[in-house]
XYZ file of C-alpha atoms in Angstrom:
167
model
C 85.173 232.193 58.425
C 86.475 235.619 57.637
C 85.086 235.591 54.124
C 81.622 234.903 55.208
C 81.822 237.820 57.657
C 82.643 240.412 55.063
C 80.041 242.790 53.918
C 82.457 245.047 52.065
C 86.098 244.096 52.070
C 87.570 244.673 55.583
C 85.625 247.929 56.046
C 82.390 246.206 57.174
C 82.647 242.819 58.886
C 79.687 240.993 60.601
C 80.228 241.064 64.409
C 82.670 243.965 64.290
C 82.367 247.770 64.792
C 84.082 250.247 62.467
C 84.491 253.818 63.564
C 84.713 256.692 61.009
C 85.852 260.023 62.354
C 87.040 263.355 61.197
C 86.133 267.040 61.183
C 82.623 268.124 60.554
C 81.565 268.579 56.848
C 84.396 266.370 55.602
C 82.008 263.966 53.816
C 81.850 261.051 56.194
C 78.030 260.718 55.931
C 78.141 260.964 52.230
C 80.730 258.261 51.806
C 78.955 255.874 54.269
C 75.587 256.530 52.440
C 77.219 255.436 49.310
C 78.638 252.375 51.167
C 75.143 251.659 52.317
C 73.717 251.865 48.712
C 76.439 249.467 47.529
C 75.965 246.940 50.194
C 72.151 247.053 49.771
C 72.617 246.474 45.948
C 75.602 244.155 46.091
C 77.578 246.688 43.975
C 81.341 247.586 44.228
C 82.270 250.324 46.738
C 85.269 252.158 45.246
C 86.476 248.874 43.583
C 85.781 246.705 46.752
C 83.021 244.157 46.286
C 80.117 244.292 48.683
C 77.915 241.320 49.678
C 74.230 242.258 49.067
C 72.504 242.619 52.417
C 69.687 244.728 53.990
C 71.099 247.861 55.356
C 69.798 250.092 58.317
C 70.818 253.730 58.399
C 70.154 255.271 61.873
C 70.541 258.901 61.440
C 69.977 260.500 64.933
C 70.688 264.025 63.899
C 68.358 264.592 60.999
C 64.673 263.819 60.316
C 63.998 260.610 58.170
C 62.763 262.580 55.095
C 66.115 264.492 55.082
C 68.022 261.426 55.267
C 66.064 259.855 52.629
C 66.550 262.909 50.423
C 70.403 262.864 51.101
C 70.632 259.173 50.178
C 68.468 259.727 46.990
C 70.895 262.357 45.924
C 73.929 260.088 46.552
C 72.100 257.432 44.546
C 71.509 259.635 41.587
C 75.250 260.521 41.517
C 76.428 257.123 42.654
C 78.902 254.939 40.782
C 76.389 252.081 41.217
C 73.683 251.401 38.778
C 70.863 253.632 39.619
C 67.166 252.921 38.826
C 63.679 253.958 39.862
C 63.369 251.289 42.613
C 62.908 252.565 46.108
C 66.064 252.876 48.166
C 67.087 249.532 49.488
C 67.783 250.886 52.924
C 65.820 250.973 56.076
C 66.048 254.520 57.652
C 65.299 255.715 61.108
C 65.751 259.443 61.648
C 65.142 261.968 64.350
C 61.526 263.061 65.061
C 62.867 266.667 64.968
C 66.279 267.835 63.856
C 68.720 267.005 66.497
C 66.327 264.894 68.592
C 66.131 261.055 68.171
C 62.749 259.613 67.744
C 63.661 256.193 68.895
C 65.204 255.175 72.272
C 68.895 255.824 72.299
C 71.249 252.844 72.453
C 72.419 253.795 75.787
C 68.841 253.859 77.206
C 67.846 250.830 79.248
C 65.625 249.457 76.434
C 67.490 251.088 73.473
C 69.945 248.226 72.514
C 67.037 245.709 72.823
C 64.837 247.602 70.481
C 67.533 248.180 67.971
C 68.373 244.421 68.062
C 64.710 243.505 67.506
C 64.527 246.006 64.532
C 67.619 244.499 63.105
C 66.342 240.911 63.478
C 62.968 241.683 62.169
C 64.485 243.181 59.001
C 67.391 240.759 58.593
C 69.806 243.571 58.574
C 73.476 242.911 57.692
C 74.980 246.440 57.858
C 74.016 248.945 60.322
C 75.290 252.577 59.942
C 74.878 254.918 62.932
C 75.197 258.677 62.204
C 76.386 260.003 64.432
C 77.633 257.905 67.392
C 77.827 260.575 69.994
C 74.289 261.542 69.452
C 73.105 257.908 69.832
C 74.035 258.061 73.395
C 72.993 260.083 76.466
C 76.576 261.299 77.269
C 77.497 264.732 78.332
C 81.149 264.664 77.279
C 82.159 262.935 74.117
C 85.883 263.408 75.158
C 85.197 261.359 78.462
C 87.003 258.125 77.818
C 84.900 256.170 80.333
C 81.626 257.282 78.705
C 82.885 256.725 75.181
C 84.177 253.241 76.224
C 80.652 252.346 77.542
C 79.175 253.573 74.254
C 81.475 251.475 72.086
C 80.737 248.300 74.278
C 76.959 248.801 73.364
C 77.886 249.059 69.757
C 80.007 245.989 69.977
C 77.124 244.137 71.834
C 74.829 245.068 68.969
C 77.324 243.924 66.292
C 78.037 240.555 67.938
C 74.511 239.667 69.143
C 72.905 240.493 65.902
C 75.918 239.381 63.820
C 75.910 242.586 61.798
C 78.450 244.985 60.724
C 78.191 248.244 62.619
C 79.765 251.453 61.235
C 79.695 254.500 63.449
C 80.293 257.964 62.374
């Protein structure tokens, strides 16, 4: 049933992958951070209702503490009711700026480890920031490489029955 698959309107649906793209520094990560907070709290996202669900934010460019600080800043200025509770989002960040600390999704065991994490925490929404860094591809303009990457995102979305949003 399509209503049961919705996390936030038609933007985030269980079993589907949504791709958000645009020029650098446009605010994609900020908007998706806000979406993650809304989904985690069951609040409206710019007028669209979000079903409350655990959220995983995989930031493969920045260290986890930087991602947490960014999300806390979004939370303080958010249109959702803010409080002193811890952020209701699981975050995995880079060990060092620009270097993923976890296996990449394209690695042999990467997808399985992400699926296990999603299952263990009963995640409903996965945000991957940024998609081209989550994979060991040399040329993000190579259609065959990007297609392989998207198929793995789709595998994660379908096998784990989660909504996946890729920046």
